[in-house]
Amino acid sequence: MPERRVSPVAVSQTSTLVTKTGSWKYIRPLYQDRVAPCNAGCPVGIDIEGYMSLLREGRWDEARDLLLLENPLPATTGRVCHHPCETSCNRRQFDEPVSIHAVERMLGDYALEHPPSLTRAAERSEEVGIVGSGPAGLACAYHLARLGYGVTVFDAAPEPGGMLRLGIPEYRLPRRLLDGEIERIRALGVSFQCGVRIGQDVPWRSFLGLFDAVFVSTGAHLGKDLGLQKENVAGVRAGLAFLKAVNRGERPELGRRVVVVGGGNTAIDCARTAMRLGAETVVLYRRTSAEMPAIPDEIEEAEREGVQLVFLAAPVAFHAEDGRLRAVECVRMRLGDADASGRRRPIPVPDDRFTIEVDTVLSAIGENADLAGLPPELAVQESGVAADALGTTSRAGVFAGGDVTNAARTVADALGAGKRAAVGIDRYLRRLSDDGPNGTGLPALRFGNGNISMARWRDADPVHRINALNELVEFDDLNTSHFRRVRRRRDDRLSLAESRGGFAEVNLGLDHEDAVSEALRCFNCGVCNHCDLCLIFCPDVAISRRANGGGYDIALEYCKGCGVCAEECPRGALTLTREGL
Amino acid sequence: MREIRFHGRGGQGTVVASQILAAALFREGKQVQSFPAFGVERRGAPVTAFLRMADSPILLRCEIREPDDLVVLDPTLITATDVTAGLKPGGTILINSASSPDHYTDLTRRFRVATVDASDIATGHGLGSRTQPIVNTAILGALAAWSGWVALESICAAILEEVPKRPEANVAAAREAAAALRRAAVAVHA
Amino acid sequence: MKKVIIGNHAVSWGARLARAEVISAYPITPQTQVVEELSEMCADGRLDARFLKVESEHSAMAACIGASATGARAFTATSSHGLALMHEMLHWAAGGRHPIVMANINRALGPGWNIWTDQTDSLSQRDTGWVQLYCETNQEVLDTTIMAFRLAETVDLPVMIVLDAFYLSHTAEPVDIPDQDAVDAFLPRRQARFKLDVSDPHAFGALVRPDSYMEMRLQLQEAMERTRDVFDRVEVEWQQRFGRRYGAVEAYRADDAELLLVTSGTITSTARFVVDRRRERNEAVGLVKVKMFRPFPVERLRALLGGARQVAVLDRNLSPGRGGIFSEETRAALYDLPEETRPAIHGYVVGLGGRDVTPTVLDEIIDRTRASAVPEREDVWVGVNP
């Protein structure tokens, strides 16, 4: 049959390639990786989204290496960190946050079982001395070593680890894990000099002269007094000193009833430890559970184990007989207006008092830094050493970080401060300006407004980024219709009897399969993980896969700016901008 | 042409029984057509299935109203429903029952009746559960022993072909049932 | 390989042997076993096809159209309300000249809610541009399913295979299942005339203005007209390879018949039985089975029915306000035959909603027709309770 002029079906006679629909658009898609809120919310500055993405693809070793690029102690933080990453997780607004701590813990344990060979920058001649081997000092030492420096860490205690070893009970952090993680740092060439108190055993003046730079991270070990009479009576003890004694292997005599005063992690640690030593334990806190600064999971565990929590109460007097504590008299409190910290101020209800018979009181209302033992001529602000974001102090070549400064007193904040100080020391020793090695300014090193990224500072990000934009992805930027609701896995726990009966680790984390399932719950906020939805939805077939899994190309001469790709992108890696901007 | 009607309850394998029998007869060179009563099936509800067999191609495509033979997979149906409706005078009835055929005097007066305890046999071979045995293969074995128009070996071969789960146990049940068939002592039929 | 299988599985076997590449369907009684079996075939690897679960029959057909547009061989199956829900997409499939094959299990439309056989569902889709082929046996269902792909892909039209609910769909009977190699030789991979191709992009389905629409429709009509001959050629080749042939229209003992029954679907079988009995009594009764409804085999029917004294058309369907649809079409096809050869056409409506059409019903129709000098003005309903 002769070919007709009209096609039997409605099909264009010419290729549609001649129709450059791109000329129609007044908005265009921006294909840019942005920053997940977990990364920005992590005080350590971990690329959480990045390792979740690698785990999704089963790339375990790379996930481990990415985690270790930013955090020297993941098996530790996976257990003891208060995980603000989960607070900022966008998934919280969808169902429940990803159990990031459990995934980190699994990867941290994996790193101990499958040790990586850690990359180091070219060796440098400068030597750095670090005073204090807590998380801040360990982080600073670790990152400096990986940047190529010679590092020596000093500590007054017989073993390194600072508060991780001295203060945190074994049932929260088994020591073999801490030892393993410190061993990994030692293997980088960091040397440890323990049992040496700088400023006492070695004068600061001569010590400072031995090193090209010094990092001070001596922590805060002086327990605050309750400010009550008879505080020196037998039976009233500082909580931190009690924890240190137990962690040294001592088993102090507490009597039958113990009252712990305070609401932070030290208080809860004291209570749970005292209970393990056989005492009936009560925690007195002057505010309510909502204001309690301790990690909620720890409070819950304490209650489960039988610790009694008494809120809105404070001790006002100790009653002693024969020089020995017999009872503590308390006053009821009520909550007034918010104070400077944003928490409501507790106000005593004058005539509402009660008395608790008690054998031991453990005070855990906070610790101060020992400013007397610091190098001379170091400026102090409030109750800590004055230091900027990179740890720079008033004295050239002396840096500080961790609890000895006015930073938030958490393990994660200390690790983050140590990392920033390592960058500060690197800049100082290499006489760099605010610009990083690749010309990016310091803000560009941060995950959004969060901590800085070592990957960026070293210009060695192992993750392929697409036109990375240092902008946070919020929940409203996501298209959650592409996600299913999946329950968050709960950590396994030791049985109550086993928990109370000793110091075995209580939180058993997640089994392997569940931890991987949690990694798969990650939205990968802001980072393209090649889900193909943009390609599938583009009505102009203007989006195509790049070779080698490198993301997508958008043919702008055909993209007519409909915005469907950005609308469908589940994770905010595609956004729209006005044409010509 | 011979027309057979099966009575059972949803879940007993009634429709499958008609299909296995069709396959067995087809192996013997017969033309066959089997179908369920057209409708909706529910577990426990009465189920009917049909089978036509002939030497030449079967042209009738309508329901079977006057069957030659009945196969009753559940004895409670005999009182619950009018199983013999349309059954040709002198037609045969094979009942899955622990009772002797002489127990069914109403039926033996008009029809030829045999029984077999297919439930017990099926249970013995682990087919279904004690409360809900799957009796279809057992009763087909008994049918082969009684009917004279289908061979036990054809039934067994068809079971191996048609039954996806535990075909050997089903064959064993059919063989046991063939041996256990009980004929009415007195055949008093019209 | 000969197996005793139900009609629904004959459909599944047909689609499998035809190597359908995309199957998209939504379950509905009495079609469910068709897709149940196909999904199992896809799951266990017996059939290398993409099985798409969808939320409705409208989506099922839309997915088939999309698949077919990429050059894939697409298949679906439905029934009754499912087919009705597809209606819009049926036009798109035909107008887009997509050679999709679909099995429709004839089932009545509600209300009254009824799952039993009735042809009104498929006949309601008469004007959508689909070829319609009605089947009488499970063997014919399997053979027609495979032939339908060959036919569809030759004329670029979608083809609907139609079979009766329960009388075929749920009835097991022996079917000769051909070898895959033989089917492959009969039905090679589809060579699409038009298809979506990102490396040679064209716009499909765009606005067609008055200056082109009629020409496109004319080509659709011409393709339909061509379908009659193409179907014959396809059947001849099928017969050469597999030894079976059905015909768009089949005459059964029609020679010298004074009265010819016109039937479709499974009523045909029972009618053969009745015709045989009448012939044994030397009555000049014969049968014409209509397999192809669209395109309507006008010339074939004129040739076969012309010359008979009486024709009785049996319709298991109803166009309310007119009557049986086959009788209406038959009357129109024979209207301009010369008066001396034009038979009197009697229309009978029977078996709606699955009512059994027994030899008794057919005998009544034959007797009643022979007793009538002229047909009733309206189709006569037989087997209706008082």
mmCIF file of N, CA and C in Angstrom, chain A residues 501-575:
data_model
loop_
_atom_site.group_PDB
_atom_site.id
_atom_site.type_symbol
_atom_site.label_atom_id
_atom_site.label_comp_id
_atom_site.label_asym_id
_atom_site.label_seq_id
_atom_site.Cartn_x
_atom_site.Cartn_y
_atom_site.Cartn_z
ATOM 1 N N GLY A 501 22.920 -6.971 88.952
ATOM 2 C CA GLY A 501 23.841 -7.842 89.649
ATOM 3 C C GLY A 501 25.312 -7.561 89.382
ATOM 4 N N GLY A 502 25.628 -6.617 88.520
ATOM 5 C CA GLY A 502 27.044 -6.410 88.246
ATOM 6 C C GLY A 502 27.281 -5.266 87.289
ATOM 7 N N PHE A 503 28.442 -5.266 86.680
ATOM 8 C CA PHE A 503 28.822 -4.147 85.835
ATOM 9 C C PHE A 503 28.895 -4.518 84.351
ATOM 10 N N ALA A 504 28.202 -5.614 83.988
ATOM 11 C CA ALA A 504 28.176 -5.995 82.576
ATOM 12 C C ALA A 504 27.421 -4.924 81.782
ATOM 13 N N GLU A 505 27.770 -4.791 80.520
ATOM 14 C CA GLU A 505 27.144 -3.749 79.695
ATOM 15 C C GLU A 505 25.630 -4.002 79.620
ATOM 16 N N VAL A 506 24.863 -2.957 79.856
ATOM 17 C CA VAL A 506 23.405 -3.091 79.922
ATOM 18 C C VAL A 506 22.769 -2.963 78.538
ATOM 19 N N ASN A 507 23.162 -1.920 77.834
ATOM 20 C CA ASN A 507 22.591 -1.711 76.496
ATOM 21 C C ASN A 507 23.371 -2.576 75.512
ATOM 22 N N LEU A 508 22.671 -3.492 74.871
ATOM 23 C CA LEU A 508 23.356 -4.426 73.973
ATOM 24 C C LEU A 508 23.272 -3.985 72.513
ATOM 25 N N GLY A 509 22.706 -2.796 72.299
ATOM 26 C CA GLY A 509 22.643 -2.281 70.927
ATOM 27 C C GLY A 509 21.665 -3.070 70.086
ATOM 28 N N LEU A 510 21.869 -3.043 68.798
ATOM 29 C CA LEU A 510 21.016 -3.778 67.866
ATOM 30 C C LEU A 510 21.809 -4.921 67.262
ATOM 31 N N ASP A 511 21.109 -5.986 66.940
ATOM 32 C CA ASP A 511 21.833 -7.020 66.209
ATOM 33 C C ASP A 511 22.121 -6.495 64.807
ATOM 34 N N HIS A 512 22.963 -7.219 64.151
ATOM 35 C CA HIS A 512 23.493 -6.771 62.873
ATOM 36 C C HIS A 512 22.388 -6.408 61.885
ATOM 37 N N GLU A 513 21.433 -7.313 61.791
ATOM 38 C CA GLU A 513 20.377 -7.151 60.790
ATOM 39 C C GLU A 513 19.536 -5.907 61.082
ATOM 40 N N ASP A 514 19.192 -5.719 62.362
ATOM 41 C CA ASP A 514 18.385 -4.564 62.726
ATOM 42 C C ASP A 514 19.149 -3.261 62.515
ATOM 43 N N ALA A 515 20.440 -3.292 62.797
ATOM 44 C CA ALA A 515 21.229 -2.077 62.608
ATOM 45 C C ALA A 515 21.267 -1.709 61.128
ATOM 46 N N VAL A 516 21.394 -2.711 60.283
ATOM 47 C CA VAL A 516 21.369 -2.429 58.842
ATOM 48 C C VAL A 516 19.988 -1.908 58.440
ATOM 49 N N SER A 517 18.933 -2.488 59.031
ATOM 50 C CA SER A 517 17.590 -1.996 58.734
ATOM 51 C C SER A 517 17.455 -0.535 59.116
ATOM 52 N N GLU A 518 18.073 -0.158 60.232
ATOM 53 C CA GLU A 518 18.031 1.255 60.625
ATOM 54 C C GLU A 518 18.763 2.118 59.607
ATOM 55 N N ALA A 519 19.894 1.636 59.117
ATOM 56 C CA ALA A 519 20.617 2.399 58.097
ATOM 57 C C ALA A 519 19.746 2.580 56.859
ATOM 58 N N LEU A 520 18.928 1.559 56.589
ATOM 59 C CA LEU A 520 18.071 1.643 55.406
ATOM 60 C C LEU A 520 16.885 2.582 55.640
ATOM 61 N N ARG A 521 16.609 2.901 56.900
ATOM 62 C CA ARG A 521 15.538 3.866 57.152
ATOM 63 C C ARG A 521 15.987 5.283 56.853
ATOM 64 N N CYS A 522 17.297 5.504 56.758
ATOM 65 C CA CYS A 522 17.814 6.862 56.544
ATOM 66 C C CYS A 522 17.255 7.440 55.252
ATOM 67 N N PHE A 523 16.770 8.679 55.326
ATOM 68 C CA PHE A 523 16.231 9.367 54.141
ATOM 69 C C PHE A 523 17.354 9.823 53.194
ATOM 70 N N ASN A 524 18.597 9.834 53.656
ATOM 71 C CA ASN A 524 19.696 10.448 52.903
ATOM 72 C C ASN A 524 19.332 11.885 52.530
ATOM 73 N N CYS A 525 18.940 12.642 53.538
ATOM 74 C CA CYS A 525 18.491 14.017 53.310
ATOM 75 C C CYS A 525 19.534 14.799 52.523
ATOM 76 N N GLY A 526 19.102 15.383 51.435
ATOM 77 C CA GLY A 526 19.931 16.320 50.702
ATOM 78 C C GLY A 526 20.972 15.694 49.804
ATOM 79 N N VAL A 527 21.101 14.373 49.834
ATOM 80 C CA VAL A 527 22.173 13.762 49.051
ATOM 81 C C VAL A 527 21.581 12.748 48.071
ATOM 82 N N CYS A 528 21.863 12.970 46.813
ATOM 83 C CA CYS A 528 21.350 12.102 45.762
ATOM 84 C C CYS A 528 21.885 10.689 45.964
ATOM 85 N N ASN A 529 20.981 9.717 46.067
ATOM 86 C CA ASN A 529 21.454 8.331 46.145
ATOM 87 C C ASN A 529 20.977 7.538 44.938
ATOM 88 N N HIS A 530 20.761 8.258 43.855
ATOM 89 C CA HIS A 530 20.505 7.625 42.553
ATOM 90 C C HIS A 530 19.238 6.777 42.568
ATOM 91 N N CYS A 531 18.176 7.334 43.133
ATOM 92 C CA CYS A 531 16.936 6.561 43.233
ATOM 93 C C CYS A 531 16.156 6.575 41.921
ATOM 94 N N ASP A 532 16.560 7.413 40.983
ATOM 95 C CA ASP A 532 15.963 7.429 39.632
ATOM 96 C C ASP A 532 14.587 8.100 39.560
ATOM 97 N N LEU A 533 14.080 8.592 40.672
ATOM 98 C CA LEU A 533 12.719 9.146 40.594
ATOM 99 C C LEU A 533 12.664 10.370 39.683
ATOM 100 N N CYS A 534 13.691 11.209 39.699
ATOM 101 C CA CYS A 534 13.684 12.393 38.828
ATOM 102 C C CYS A 534 13.633 11.956 37.374
ATOM 103 N N LEU A 535 14.421 10.949 37.078
ATOM 104 C CA LEU A 535 14.492 10.442 35.709
ATOM 105 C C LEU A 535 13.147 9.848 35.285
ATOM 106 N N ILE A 536 12.523 9.145 36.213
ATOM 107 C CA ILE A 536 11.245 8.506 35.885
ATOM 108 C C ILE A 536 10.163 9.553 35.678
ATOM 109 N N PHE A 537 10.190 10.592 36.494
ATOM 110 C CA PHE A 537 9.081 11.542 36.443
ATOM 111 C C PHE A 537 9.273 12.638 35.394
ATOM 112 N N CYS A 538 10.482 12.885 34.948
ATOM 113 C CA CYS A 538 10.694 13.991 34.014
ATOM 114 C C CYS A 538 9.857 13.780 32.753
ATOM 115 N N PRO A 539 8.904 14.669 32.485
ATOM 116 C CA PRO A 539 8.027 14.458 31.326
ATOM 117 C C PRO A 539 8.737 14.721 30.002
ATOM 118 N N ASP A 540 9.884 15.339 30.043
ATOM 119 C CA ASP A 540 10.591 15.655 28.800
ATOM 120 C C ASP A 540 11.766 14.722 28.540
ATOM 121 N N VAL A 541 11.878 13.680 29.338
ATOM 122 C CA VAL A 541 13.018 12.773 29.225
ATOM 123 C C VAL A 541 14.323 13.578 29.121
ATOM 124 N N ALA A 542 14.376 14.642 29.905
ATOM 125 C CA ALA A 542 15.546 15.524 29.853
ATOM 126 C C ALA A 542 16.606 15.104 30.867
ATOM 127 N N ILE A 543 16.290 14.121 31.695
ATOM 128 C CA ILE A 543 17.253 13.680 32.711
ATOM 129 C C ILE A 543 17.803 12.326 32.311
ATOM 130 N N SER A 544 19.113 12.193 32.366
ATOM 131 C CA SER A 544 19.718 10.906 32.020
ATOM 132 C C SER A 544 20.789 10.564 33.042
ATOM 133 N N ARG A 545 21.017 9.268 33.202
ATOM 134 C CA ARG A 545 22.043 8.816 34.139
ATOM 135 C C ARG A 545 23.428 9.102 33.579
ATOM 136 N N ARG A 546 24.304 9.553 34.463
ATOM 137 C CA ARG A 546 25.705 9.668 34.051
ATOM 138 C C ARG A 546 26.333 8.285 34.071
ATOM 139 N N ALA A 547 27.364 8.159 33.313
ATOM 140 C CA ALA A 547 28.080 6.878 33.337
ATOM 141 C C ALA A 547 28.693 6.673 34.716
ATOM 142 N N ASN A 548 28.949 5.456 35.097
ATOM 143 C CA ASN A 548 29.645 5.089 36.328
ATOM 144 C C ASN A 548 28.911 5.524 37.586
ATOM 145 N N GLY A 549 27.582 5.616 37.521
ATOM 146 C CA GLY A 549 26.823 5.911 38.734
ATOM 147 C C GLY A 549 27.097 7.281 39.307
ATOM 148 N N GLY A 550 27.523 8.207 38.498
ATOM 149 C CA GLY A 550 27.863 9.539 38.997
ATOM 150 C C GLY A 550 26.713 10.510 39.037
ATOM 151 N N GLY A 551 25.492 10.010 39.206
ATOM 152 C CA GLY A 551 24.353 10.921 39.290
ATOM 153 C C GLY A 551 23.693 11.121 37.939
ATOM 154 N N TYR A 552 23.162 12.298 37.735
ATOM 155 C CA TYR A 552 22.336 12.541 36.547
ATOM 156 C C TYR A 552 22.786 13.789 35.800
ATOM 157 N N ASP A 553 22.535 13.774 34.513
ATOM 158 C CA ASP A 553 22.681 14.990 33.709
ATOM 159 C C ASP A 553 21.302 15.504 33.371
ATOM 160 N N ILE A 554 21.154 16.810 33.428
ATOM 161 C CA ILE A 554 19.885 17.417 33.041
ATOM 162 C C ILE A 554 20.133 18.193 31.755
ATOM 163 N N ALA A 555 19.453 17.773 30.694
ATOM 164 C CA ALA A 555 19.608 18.449 29.405
ATOM 165 C C ALA A 555 18.787 19.726 29.455
ATOM 166 N N LEU A 556 19.448 20.823 29.782
ATOM 167 C CA LEU A 556 18.705 22.070 30.008
ATOM 168 C C LEU A 556 18.074 22.601 28.731
ATOM 169 N N GLU A 557 18.592 22.183 27.561
ATOM 170 C CA GLU A 557 17.954 22.680 26.332
ATOM 171 C C GLU A 557 16.588 22.034 26.111
ATOM 172 N N TYR A 558 16.295 20.947 26.862
ATOM 173 C CA TYR A 558 14.969 20.331 26.753
ATOM 174 C C TYR A 558 14.151 20.488 28.028
ATOM 175 N N CYS A 559 14.838 20.665 29.161
ATOM 176 C CA CYS A 559 14.101 20.863 30.420
ATOM 177 C C CYS A 559 13.275 22.123 30.287
ATOM 178 N N LYS A 560 11.954 21.993 30.426
ATOM 179 C CA LYS A 560 11.154 23.203 30.281
ATOM 180 C C LYS A 560 10.757 23.785 31.628
ATOM 181 N N GLY A 561 11.431 23.337 32.669
ATOM 182 C CA GLY A 561 11.277 24.011 33.955
ATOM 183 C C GLY A 561 9.972 23.717 34.647
ATOM 184 N N CYS A 562 9.448 22.514 34.430
ATOM 185 C CA CYS A 562 8.158 22.195 35.051
ATOM 186 C C CYS A 562 8.300 21.978 36.550
ATOM 187 N N GLY A 563 9.500 21.603 36.984
ATOM 188 C CA GLY A 563 9.724 21.448 38.417
ATOM 189 C C GLY A 563 9.311 20.107 38.986
ATOM 190 N N VAL A 564 8.843 19.203 38.126
ATOM 191 C CA VAL A 564 8.379 17.918 38.631
ATOM 192 C C VAL A 564 9.529 17.143 39.293
ATOM 193 N N CYS A 565 10.716 17.233 38.740
ATOM 194 C CA CYS A 565 11.852 16.499 39.305
ATOM 195 C C CYS A 565 12.119 16.950 40.733
ATOM 196 N N ALA A 566 12.098 18.265 40.938
ATOM 197 C CA ALA A 566 12.357 18.788 42.281
ATOM 198 C C ALA A 566 11.215 18.430 43.219
ATOM 199 N N GLU A 567 10.009 18.435 42.670
ATOM 200 C CA GLU A 567 8.852 18.064 43.486
ATOM 201 C C GLU A 567 8.965 16.609 43.923
ATOM 202 N N GLU A 568 9.405 15.746 43.012
ATOM 203 C CA GLU A 568 9.431 14.315 43.317
ATOM 204 C C GLU A 568 10.662 13.888 44.101
ATOM 205 N N CYS A 569 11.768 14.612 43.951
ATOM 206 C CA CYS A 569 12.989 14.190 44.656
ATOM 207 C C CYS A 569 12.662 13.989 46.128
ATOM 208 N N PRO A 570 12.849 12.782 46.638
ATOM 209 C CA PRO A 570 12.425 12.520 48.016
ATOM 210 C C PRO A 570 13.293 13.233 49.044
ATOM 211 N N ARG A 571 14.514 13.657 48.621
ATOM 212 C CA ARG A 571 15.473 14.049 49.648
ATOM 213 C C ARG A 571 16.026 15.458 49.503
ATOM 214 N N GLY A 572 15.427 16.236 48.611
ATOM 215 C CA GLY A 572 15.846 17.628 48.520
ATOM 216 C C GLY A 572 17.182 17.827 47.840
ATOM 217 N N ALA A 573 17.585 16.862 47.001
ATOM 218 C CA ALA A 573 18.831 17.047 46.251
ATOM 219 C C ALA A 573 18.573 17.801 44.950
ATOM 220 N N LEU A 574 17.307 17.993 44.628
ATOM 221 C CA LEU A 574 16.934 18.807 43.466
ATOM 222 C C LEU A 574 16.071 19.946 43.971
ATOM 223 N N THR A 575 16.470 21.139 43.631
ATOM 224 C CA THR A 575 15.671 22.303 44.013
ATOM 225 C C THR A 575 15.470 23.153 42.771
#
